[in-house]
Tab-separated table of C-alpha atoms and ligand atoms in Angstrom:
chain	number	residue	atom	x	y	z
A	1	MET	CA	0.000	0.000	0.000
A	2	ILE	CA	2.652	2.498	1.065
A	3	TYR	CA	4.638	1.968	-2.154
A	4	LYS	CA	1.574	2.565	-4.281
A	5	ILE	CA	0.953	5.797	-2.374
A	6	THR	CA	4.528	7.069	-2.622
A	7	GLU	CA	4.614	6.213	-6.325
A	8	MET	CA	1.424	8.171	-6.874
A	9	LEU	CA	2.759	11.113	-4.842
A	10	ASN	CA	5.942	11.139	-6.929
A	11	MET	CA	3.916	11.053	-10.117
A	12	LEU	CA	1.965	14.074	-8.898
A	13	HIS	CA	5.235	15.930	-8.111
A	14	GLN	CA	4.639	15.637	-4.373
A	15	GLU	CA	8.021	14.032	-3.642
A	16	HIS	CA	8.391	15.963	-0.376
A	17	ILE	CA	5.288	14.255	1.050
A	18	ALA	CA	6.451	10.832	-0.198
A	19	ALA	CA	9.827	11.349	1.518
A	20	HIS	CA	8.153	12.605	4.685
A	21	LEU	CA	5.841	9.582	4.755
A	22	LEU	CA	8.764	7.179	4.467
A	23	SER	CA	10.582	8.921	7.303
A	24	LEU	CA	7.708	8.408	9.802
A	25	PRO	CA	7.572	5.718	12.510
A	26	ASP	CA	5.337	2.737	11.648
A	27	ALA	CA	2.099	3.765	13.352
A	28	GLU	CA	2.145	7.312	11.938
A	29	GLN	CA	3.146	5.974	8.539
A	30	ARG	CA	0.118	3.695	8.554
A	31	SER	CA	-2.338	6.410	9.556
A	32	MET	CA	-0.925	8.924	7.034
A	33	THR	CA	-1.049	6.281	4.292
A	34	ALA	CA	-4.678	5.633	5.169
A	35	GLN	CA	-5.445	9.376	5.105
A	36	ILE	CA	-3.824	9.904	1.712
A	37	SER	CA	-5.533	6.889	0.197
A	38	GLU	CA	-8.899	8.473	1.081
A	39	LEU	CA	-8.035	11.895	-0.361
A	40	ASP	CA	-9.200	13.024	-3.775
A	41	LEU	CA	-5.824	13.956	-5.232
A	42	SER	CA	-7.297	14.556	-8.675
A	43	VAL	CA	-7.671	18.209	-7.626
A	44	LEU	CA	-3.894	18.532	-7.975
A	45	SER	CA	-3.972	17.925	-11.681
A	46	ALA	CA	-7.429	19.295	-12.503
A	47	ALA	CA	-7.496	22.376	-14.680
A	48	GLN	CA	-9.340	24.699	-12.327
A	49	THR	CA	-10.841	28.124	-12.240
A	50	ASN	CA	-11.469	29.994	-15.484
A	51	GLN	CA	-14.231	27.757	-16.697
A	52	GLN	CA	-15.344	28.100	-20.265
A	53	ARG	CA	-18.477	30.285	-20.086
A	54	GLY	CA	-21.386	30.379	-22.533
A	55	ALA	CA	-23.420	33.298	-23.891
A	56	PHE	CA	-24.918	35.479	-21.160
A	57	SER	CA	-28.303	37.190	-21.312
A	58	PRO	CA	-30.282	39.017	-18.613
A	59	LEU	CA	-32.668	37.306	-16.206
A	60	LEU	CA	-35.068	39.795	-14.727
A	61	ALA	CA	-36.457	39.385	-11.240
A	62	THR	CA	-39.916	39.302	-9.772
A	63	THR	CA	-39.604	42.753	-8.249
A	64	ARG	CA	-40.351	43.844	-4.712
A	65	ARG	CA	-43.390	45.738	-6.052
A	66	GLU	CA	-44.781	42.650	-7.766
A	67	ILE	CA	-44.142	40.621	-4.627
A	68	GLU	CA	-45.993	43.154	-2.455
A	69	GLN	CA	-49.015	43.023	-4.769
A	70	ASN	CA	-49.173	39.237	-4.404
A	71	ARG	CA	-47.789	38.820	-0.894
A	72	SER	CA	-50.825	37.322	0.814
A	73	ARG	CA	-51.432	34.736	-1.919
A	74	PHE	CA	-47.760	33.705	-2.153
A	75	THR	CA	-47.545	33.476	1.642
A	76	GLU	CA	-50.581	31.220	1.890
A	77	ILE	CA	-49.151	28.865	-0.748
A	78	GLY	CA	-45.820	28.780	1.100
A	79	LEU	CA	-47.407	28.196	4.517
A	80	ASP	CA	-49.488	25.424	3.066
A	81	ALA	CA	-46.337	23.699	1.724
A	82	ILE	CA	-44.650	24.088	5.134
A	83	ARG	CA	-47.662	22.708	6.998
A	84	SER	CA	-47.745	19.710	4.678
A	85	GLY	CA	-44.116	18.997	5.594
A	86	LYS	CA	-42.853	19.676	2.081
A	87	VAL	CA	-40.136	22.169	3.073
A	88	GLY	CA	-36.727	21.651	4.670
A	89	ALA	CA	-33.911	24.115	5.314
A	90	VAL	CA	-30.167	23.600	4.916
A	91	MET	CA	-27.704	25.805	6.760
A	92	LEU	CA	-24.239	25.931	5.199
A	93	ALA	CA	-21.970	26.184	8.222
A	94	GLY	CA	-18.869	24.282	7.164
A	95	GLY	CA	-16.820	27.333	6.159
A	96	GLN	CA	-13.609	28.341	7.896
A	97	GLY	CA	-14.481	32.019	8.271
A	98	SER	CA	-10.824	32.891	7.758
A	99	ARG	CA	-11.548	36.544	6.943
A	100	LEU	CA	-13.370	37.032	10.231
A	101	GLY	CA	-10.372	35.688	12.107
A	102	PHE	CA	-12.568	33.956	14.694
A	103	ASP	CA	-11.122	30.588	15.591
A	104	ARG	CA	-14.440	28.843	16.195
A	105	PRO	CA	-17.511	28.071	14.083
A	106	LYS	CA	-18.705	31.414	12.675
A	107	GLY	CA	-22.204	30.863	14.021
A	108	MET	CA	-20.779	30.913	17.556
A	109	PHE	CA	-19.748	34.539	17.137
A	110	ASN	CA	-21.515	36.793	19.627
A	111	ILE	CA	-22.882	39.719	17.620
A	112	GLY	CA	-24.594	41.170	20.699
A	113	VAL	CA	-23.197	44.234	22.434
A	114	SER	CA	-24.818	44.427	25.857
A	115	ARG	CA	-26.305	40.938	25.703
A	116	GLU	CA	-25.350	37.607	24.192
A	117	LEU	CA	-26.736	37.139	20.704
A	118	TYR	CA	-24.973	34.511	18.641
A	119	ILE	CA	-25.120	34.310	14.867
A	120	PHE	CA	-26.692	30.835	15.135
A	121	GLU	CA	-29.270	32.319	17.506
A	122	CYS	CA	-30.183	35.125	15.069
A	123	LEU	CA	-30.804	32.541	12.370
A	124	VAL	CA	-32.861	30.243	14.579
A	125	ASN	CA	-34.914	33.251	15.760
A	126	ASN	CA	-35.675	34.102	12.130
A	127	LEU	CA	-36.718	30.533	11.420
A	128	LEU	CA	-38.847	30.399	14.575
A	129	GLU	CA	-40.916	33.316	13.266
A	130	VAL	CA	-41.925	31.128	10.335
A	131	THR	CA	-42.538	27.940	12.315
A	132	LYS	CA	-44.768	29.925	14.688
A	133	GLN	CA	-46.690	31.441	11.802
A	134	ALA	CA	-47.094	28.025	10.175
A	135	GLY	CA	-47.701	26.127	13.399
A	136	ALA	CA	-45.315	23.422	12.172
A	137	TRP	CA	-41.627	22.574	12.539
A	138	ILE	CA	-39.344	22.768	9.526
A	139	PRO	CA	-36.549	20.170	9.457
A	140	LEU	CA	-33.262	22.052	9.660
A	141	PHE	CA	-30.167	20.345	8.248
A	142	ILE	CA	-26.879	21.894	9.355
A	143	MET	CA	-23.759	21.237	7.306
A	144	THR	CA	-20.587	21.389	9.369
A	145	SER	CA	-16.967	20.481	8.651
A	146	VAL	CA	-14.683	17.861	10.183
A	147	ASP	CA	-13.078	20.668	12.189
A	148	ASN	CA	-16.153	22.443	13.520
A	149	ASN	CA	-18.739	19.667	13.763
A	150	ARG	CA	-18.289	18.730	17.435
A	151	GLU	CA	-18.152	22.319	18.625
A	152	THR	CA	-21.222	23.295	16.600
A	153	ARG	CA	-23.301	20.390	17.870
A	154	ASP	CA	-22.253	20.982	21.479
A	155	PHE	CA	-23.051	24.670	21.185
A	156	PHE	CA	-26.555	24.008	19.926
A	157	GLU	CA	-27.117	21.429	22.632
A	158	GLU	CA	-25.781	23.679	25.423
A	159	HIS	CA	-28.135	26.429	24.277
A	160	ASN	CA	-31.121	24.131	24.008
A	161	TYR	CA	-31.209	24.610	20.254
A	162	PHE	CA	-32.090	28.259	20.892
A	163	GLY	CA	-35.715	27.278	21.386
A	164	TYR	CA	-35.930	25.125	18.263
A	165	SER	CA	-36.999	21.491	18.394
A	166	GLY	CA	-33.858	19.352	18.721
A	167	ASP	CA	-35.708	16.501	17.001
A	168	ASN	CA	-35.941	18.629	13.886
A	169	ILE	CA	-32.259	19.523	13.652
A	170	PHE	CA	-29.933	17.213	11.718
A	171	PHE	CA	-26.188	17.798	11.605
A	172	PHE	CA	-24.019	16.379	8.850
A	173	VAL	CA	-20.370	16.756	7.922
A	174	GLN	CA	-19.071	17.832	4.530
A	175	GLU	CA	-16.010	16.349	2.870
A	176	GLN	CA	-12.464	17.672	2.814
A	177	LEU	CA	-10.048	18.267	-0.048
A	178	PRO	CA	-6.275	18.692	0.124
A	179	THR	CA	-4.824	22.195	0.179
A	180	VAL	CA	-1.683	23.341	-1.652
A	181	ASP	CA	0.870	26.106	-1.261
A	182	THR	CA	1.565	28.676	-3.970
A	183	ASN	CA	3.806	26.158	-5.764
A	184	GLY	CA	1.035	23.570	-5.945
A	185	LYS	CA	2.642	21.447	-3.221
A	186	LEU	CA	0.653	19.552	-0.600
A	187	MET	CA	1.149	20.770	2.949
A	188	LEU	CA	1.138	19.132	6.374
A	189	SER	CA	-1.257	20.104	9.144
A	190	ALA	CA	0.506	17.830	11.658
A	191	LYS	CA	3.458	15.474	11.555
A	192	GLY	CA	1.477	12.575	10.105
A	193	THR	CA	-1.366	14.464	8.419
A	194	VAL	CA	-1.721	16.134	5.028
A	195	SER	CA	-3.467	19.494	5.306
A	196	THR	CA	-7.051	19.501	4.056
A	197	ALA	CA	-9.934	21.981	4.081
A	198	PRO	CA	-13.718	21.743	3.615
A	199	ASN	CA	-14.597	21.182	-0.054
A	200	GLY	CA	-16.732	24.306	-0.517
A	201	ASN	CA	-20.446	24.926	-0.155
A	202	GLY	CA	-21.344	23.317	-3.526
A	203	GLY	CA	-21.021	19.821	-2.129
A	204	TRP	CA	-23.928	20.185	0.289
A	205	TYR	CA	-26.359	17.935	-1.566
A	206	ALA	CA	-23.753	15.266	-2.316
A	207	SER	CA	-22.727	15.347	1.357
A	208	MET	CA	-26.382	15.016	2.393
A	209	SER	CA	-26.547	11.965	0.187
A	210	LYS	CA	-23.324	10.414	1.550
A	211	THR	CA	-24.241	11.015	5.182
A	212	GLY	CA	-27.715	9.496	4.944
A	213	MET	CA	-29.560	12.829	5.193
A	214	LEU	CA	-31.375	12.206	1.942
A	215	LYS	CA	-33.060	9.262	3.576
A	216	VAL	CA	-34.433	11.675	6.180
A	217	VAL	CA	-35.547	14.000	3.371
A	218	ARG	CA	-37.235	11.175	1.485
A	219	ASP	CA	-38.845	9.572	4.524
A	220	ALA	CA	-40.284	12.948	5.509
A	221	LYS	CA	-41.425	13.535	1.896
A	222	ILE	CA	-39.689	16.904	1.733
A	223	GLU	CA	-40.080	18.387	-1.751
A	224	TRP	CA	-38.221	21.687	-1.413
A	225	LEU	CA	-34.926	22.571	0.241
A	226	ASN	CA	-34.044	26.147	1.145
A	227	VAL	CA	-30.261	26.462	1.276
A	228	PHE	CA	-28.674	29.422	2.985
A	229	ALA	CA	-25.372	30.754	4.325
A	230	VAL	CA	-24.651	30.845	8.032
A	231	ASP	CA	-23.175	34.322	7.909
A	232	ASN	CA	-26.153	36.509	6.926
A	233	VAL	CA	-27.728	37.485	10.239
A	234	LEU	CA	-30.834	38.939	8.559
A	235	GLN	CA	-31.380	35.798	6.534
A	236	ARG	CA	-35.070	34.924	6.128
A	237	ILE	CA	-35.218	31.148	6.200
A	238	ALA	CA	-38.021	29.110	4.647
A	239	ASP	CA	-39.709	32.419	3.850
A	240	PRO	CA	-43.304	31.403	3.015
A	241	CYS	CA	-43.759	34.233	0.502
A	242	PHE	CA	-40.598	33.197	-1.399
A	243	ILE	CA	-41.609	29.532	-1.344
A	244	GLY	CA	-45.132	30.376	-2.531
A	245	ALA	CA	-43.835	32.579	-5.356
A	246	VAL	CA	-41.533	29.810	-6.617
A	247	ILE	CA	-44.253	27.149	-6.374
A	248	GLU	CA	-46.765	29.343	-8.199
A	249	SER	CA	-44.248	30.173	-10.923
A	250	GLY	CA	-43.921	26.469	-11.745
A	251	LYS	CA	-40.146	26.865	-11.741
A	252	VAL	CA	-37.827	24.231	-10.274
A	253	SER	CA	-35.667	26.635	-8.282
A	254	GLY	CA	-35.608	30.128	-6.850
A	255	ALA	CA	-32.931	32.555	-5.732
A	256	LYS	CA	-33.267	35.519	-3.443
A	257	VAL	CA	-31.574	38.497	-5.057
A	258	VAL	CA	-30.911	42.136	-4.213
A	259	ALA	CA	-30.759	45.038	-6.659
A	260	LYS	CA	-27.208	46.293	-7.118
A	261	ALA	CA	-26.296	49.448	-5.225
A	262	GLU	CA	-24.410	50.682	-8.306
A	263	PRO	CA	-23.558	49.138	-11.689
A	264	GLU	CA	-19.974	48.370	-10.637
A	265	GLU	CA	-20.900	46.643	-7.369
A	266	ARG	CA	-18.773	43.526	-6.901
A	267	VAL	CA	-21.455	40.868	-6.670
A	268	GLY	CA	-22.284	37.729	-8.604
A	269	VAL	CA	-25.353	38.452	-10.729
A	270	LEU	CA	-28.148	36.025	-11.572
A	271	CYS	CA	-28.567	35.815	-15.333
A	272	LEU	CA	-29.007	33.287	-18.120
A	273	GLU	CA	-26.080	31.442	-19.672
A	274	ASP	CA	-26.921	29.658	-22.905
A	275	GLY	CA	-30.556	30.032	-21.836
A	276	LYS	CA	-30.064	28.341	-18.421
A	277	PRO	CA	-30.017	30.147	-15.066
A	278	SER	CA	-26.495	30.988	-13.993
A	279	ILE	CA	-24.426	33.430	-11.994
A	280	VAL	CA	-21.940	35.710	-13.675
A	281	GLU	CA	-19.191	37.039	-11.420
A	282	TYR	CA	-18.546	40.791	-11.474
A	283	TYR	CA	-15.059	40.255	-12.928
A	284	GLU	CA	-16.476	38.191	-15.780
A	285	MET	CA	-18.784	40.984	-16.962
A	286	THR	CA	-17.869	43.199	-19.904
A	287	ASP	CA	-18.337	46.960	-19.615
A	288	GLU	CA	-21.308	46.684	-21.932
A	289	MET	CA	-22.958	44.161	-19.585
A	290	VAL	CA	-22.241	46.236	-16.492
A	291	HIS	CA	-23.992	49.315	-17.911
A	292	ARG	CA	-26.672	47.786	-20.115
A	293	ARG	CA	-30.224	48.852	-19.219
A	294	GLU	CA	-33.734	47.635	-19.999
A	295	ALA	CA	-36.357	49.917	-21.578
A	296	ASP	CA	-37.621	50.952	-18.103
A	297	GLY	CA	-34.105	52.003	-17.036
A	298	THR	CA	-33.347	48.992	-14.767
A	299	LEU	CA	-29.868	47.551	-15.156
A	300	SER	CA	-30.102	44.407	-17.272
A	301	TYR	CA	-27.612	42.624	-14.978
A	302	ASN	CA	-29.008	44.028	-11.791
A	303	TYR	CA	-29.710	41.241	-9.361
A	304	GLY	CA	-26.993	40.011	-7.040
A	305	VAL	CA	-27.326	36.638	-5.314
A	306	ILE	CA	-27.201	36.406	-1.510
A	307	LEU	CA	-26.756	32.647	-1.075
A	308	ASN	CA	-30.379	31.869	-0.350
A	309	TYR	CA	-31.782	29.373	-2.837
A	310	LEU	CA	-34.811	27.132	-3.050
A	311	PHE	CA	-34.401	23.842	-4.918
A	312	ARG	CA	-36.891	21.149	-5.827
A	313	VAL	CA	-35.560	17.909	-4.366
A	314	ASP	CA	-36.454	15.715	-7.353
A	315	ARG	CA	-34.357	17.985	-9.575
A	316	LEU	CA	-31.406	17.833	-7.227
A	317	ASP	CA	-31.056	14.058	-7.465
A	318	GLN	CA	-29.849	14.351	-11.031
A	319	THR	CA	-27.037	16.689	-9.941
A	320	LEU	CA	-25.454	13.891	-7.888
A	321	SER	CA	-23.791	12.411	-10.928
A	322	VAL	CA	-22.461	15.753	-12.192
A	323	LYS	CA	-18.998	16.992	-11.287
A	324	LEU	CA	-19.275	20.654	-10.327
A	325	PRO	CA	-16.448	22.960	-11.442
A	326	LEU	CA	-13.660	23.313	-8.939
A	327	HIS	CA	-12.653	26.813	-7.848
A	328	ARG	CA	-9.429	27.738	-6.118
A	329	ALA	CA	-9.640	30.096	-3.142
A	330	PHE	CA	-6.550	31.808	-1.748
A	331	LYS	CA	-6.768	31.637	2.045
A	332	LYS	CA	-4.858	31.951	5.307
A	333	LEU	CA	-4.226	28.326	6.253
A	334	LYS	CA	-2.199	27.049	9.223
A	335	TYR	CA	0.422	24.458	8.343
A	336	MET	CA	3.477	22.633	9.629
A	337	ASN	CA	6.749	23.638	7.999
A	338	ALA	CA	9.686	21.362	7.102
A	339	ALA	CA	11.227	22.004	10.528
A	340	GLY	CA	8.075	20.668	12.189
A	341	GLU	CA	6.897	24.091	13.445
A	342	MET	CA	3.251	25.172	13.209
A	343	ILE	CA	2.915	28.371	11.180
A	344	VAL	CA	-0.118	30.632	11.527
A	345	PRO	CA	0.035	33.055	8.590
A	346	ASP	CA	-1.174	36.678	8.748
A	347	GLU	CA	-1.790	36.810	5.035
A	348	PRO	CA	-3.300	34.322	2.560
A	349	ASN	CA	-0.660	31.679	1.854
A	350	ALA	CA	-2.357	28.655	0.321
A	351	TYR	CA	-5.111	27.459	-1.950
A	352	LYS	CA	-8.116	25.421	-1.012
A	353	PHE	CA	-10.346	23.813	-3.628
A	354	GLU	CA	-14.060	24.428	-3.543
A	355	THR	CA	-17.217	23.692	-5.427
A	356	LEU	CA	-19.830	26.421	-5.058
A	357	ALA	CA	-23.557	26.306	-4.347
A	358	LEU	CA	-24.098	28.865	-7.096
A	359	ASP	CA	-22.920	26.294	-9.647
A	360	MET	CA	-25.914	24.139	-8.663
A	361	VAL	CA	-28.148	26.864	-10.113
A	362	ARG	CA	-26.588	26.228	-13.535
A	363	LEU	CA	-27.830	22.653	-13.392
A	364	GLN	CA	-31.480	23.737	-13.074
A	365	GLU	CA	-33.815	24.206	-16.038
A	366	ASN	CA	-35.041	27.504	-14.677
A	367	CYS	CA	-34.914	29.712	-11.605
A	368	LEU	CA	-37.180	32.388	-10.196
A	369	ALA	CA	-35.200	35.494	-9.287
A	370	TYR	CA	-37.010	36.912	-6.264
A	371	GLU	CA	-36.039	40.437	-5.268
A	372	VAL	CA	-35.700	41.302	-1.579
A	373	ASP	CA	-34.880	44.506	0.267
A	374	ARG	CA	-31.210	44.298	1.170
A	375	SER	CA	-31.591	46.515	4.226
A	376	ARG	CA	-34.034	43.971	5.657
A	377	GLU	CA	-32.560	40.683	4.486
A	378	PHE	CA	-28.864	41.015	3.808
A	379	ALA	CA	-26.321	41.555	6.567
A	380	PRO	CA	-23.367	39.270	5.863
A	381	VAL	CA	-20.607	38.917	8.433
A	382	LYS	CA	-17.442	38.273	6.434
A	383	ASN	CA	-14.842	40.643	7.878
A	384	ARG	CA	-13.965	42.108	11.267
A	385	THR	CA	-14.394	45.687	10.109
A	386	GLY	CA	-15.304	47.593	6.933
A	387	THR	CA	-17.583	46.133	4.268
A	388	ASP	CA	-19.746	43.143	5.225
A	389	SER	CA	-18.389	43.143	8.729
A	390	ILE	CA	-19.467	42.795	12.332
A	391	ASP	CA	-19.973	46.597	12.393
A	392	THR	CA	-22.218	46.744	9.321
A	393	ALA	CA	-24.209	43.689	10.448
A	394	ARG	CA	-24.774	45.230	13.904
A	395	GLU	CA	-25.974	48.451	12.348
A	396	LEU	CA	-28.424	46.551	10.121
A	397	LEU	CA	-29.690	44.426	13.019
A	398	LEU	CA	-30.395	47.591	15.019
A	399	ARG	CA	-32.174	49.167	12.047
A	400	ASN	CA	-34.388	46.086	11.906
A	401	GLY	CA	-35.375	46.521	15.529
A	402	ILE	CA	-33.185	43.755	16.970
A	403	ALA	CA	-31.775	44.740	20.346
A	404	LEU	CA	-28.086	44.134	20.774
B	1	UTP	P1	-17.563	31.845	2.375
B	1	UTP	O1	-17.356	31.711	0.915
B	1	UTP	O2	-17.755	33.208	2.912
B	1	UTP	O3	-16.373	31.092	3.102
B	1	UTP	O4	-18.815	30.945	2.751
B	1	UTP	P2	-15.959	30.971	4.620
B	1	UTP	O5	-15.034	29.798	4.679
B	1	UTP	O6	-17.148	30.915	5.540
B	1	UTP	O7	-15.190	32.315	4.976
B	1	UTP	P3	-13.749	32.867	4.513
B	1	UTP	O8	-13.822	33.039	3.012
B	1	UTP	O9	-12.718	31.838	4.913
B	1	UTP	O10	-13.603	34.148	5.259
B	1	UTP	C1	-20.141	31.230	2.403
B	1	UTP	C2	-21.036	30.238	3.107
B	1	UTP	O11	-20.728	28.905	2.708
B	1	UTP	C3	-20.389	28.126	3.831
B	1	UTP	C4	-19.954	29.100	4.895
B	1	UTP	O12	-20.075	28.517	6.183
B	1	UTP	C5	-20.901	30.246	4.637
B	1	UTP	O13	-22.174	29.969	5.160
B	1	UTP	N1	-19.304	27.179	3.455
B	1	UTP	C6	-18.197	27.631	2.839
B	1	UTP	C7	-19.456	25.852	3.773
B	1	UTP	O14	-20.466	25.434	4.374
B	1	UTP	N2	-18.442	24.996	3.422
B	1	UTP	C8	-17.323	25.411	2.795
B	1	UTP	O15	-16.451	24.579	2.490
B	1	UTP	C9	-17.197	26.767	2.477
């Protein structure tokens, strides 16, 4: 076994790891061999990033005005689906939150000022508003990572699931992929361990399948899954009006979007690519696309995604056999250097490989773009200070009447 592994490492130009492996005492050698044999090393040779893109065209949203005019009908349809047990929610909480620089699961961050108010708690409070309105629990699936799973579960348990029903919360762990330094070389995270990181938020459905969560989904006859990021403290989860609008539209997916603050805003925009729903990144847009307007003056590429999607479960099954594109993200990642010292970098130093939830949208036949008011629904906590930070999220929470 070990010779097969070292041969493969040499073939992949990872001679330093092969040599390190051979230098280890027996027990460590065995466990590192086992770890490497489980890793998907194809990422090392995959041609990543710059995917070949198709022809883009605009995808206009159901506007806030249109939603207001139909709110009560949409809401009733959504509540009905929730009461019939057709809706589940999936929290993506496996990220490393490296920009925030908080060494624990991001949801454990206390956003309160004169009281404790954790990010997880904000999200559960938002969901509780819906379950109270519906008079029914919504199964909540929480995706964690190998590193933060135990802490996340314990935290929820210690806080009594923040008033949610523990029987309706299901934790599952996403997979890991190896990380590489700027020369494409594998790194160590401990003497007998190759450094790995969570494989991005695009693997959530595949991880639900591998961990047996899809059995829960099927047994409960859940038809729709609302997937959302852990770090938006104003996130509306299983929003009945959104669910109702998507169901009534007959579409197989929906995405909450916000109108851009200005044409140049750096957000991924929901659009069509070769006639299918897709997200174009701000850096992929031509100048013509950035400034193009519809007859009524609205920007043609106006609607930024906020990582809140609704997917029809039967249409997700077919995505299990598709390989999503792999993106490289440059991050601050701890590692062990050749001298055996642990290094905690101040600046990004290594690449992790990720698939992205937004690439699941491209696999859907269609998608309802559903416009929401960003000042009421979008307060991401990405950084310590500045844009999308603890400060901006606190300000938005206060503006929405949430005491801190
Ligand atoms: P981000 O792309 O902001 O990544 O995640 P991150 O790891 O949380 O933070 P940085 O970039 O290191 O600062 C967006 C959402 O996707 C989840 C995150 O938890 C967050 O809800 N995510 C991200 C996962 O669940 N798994 C991953 O592997 C990556």
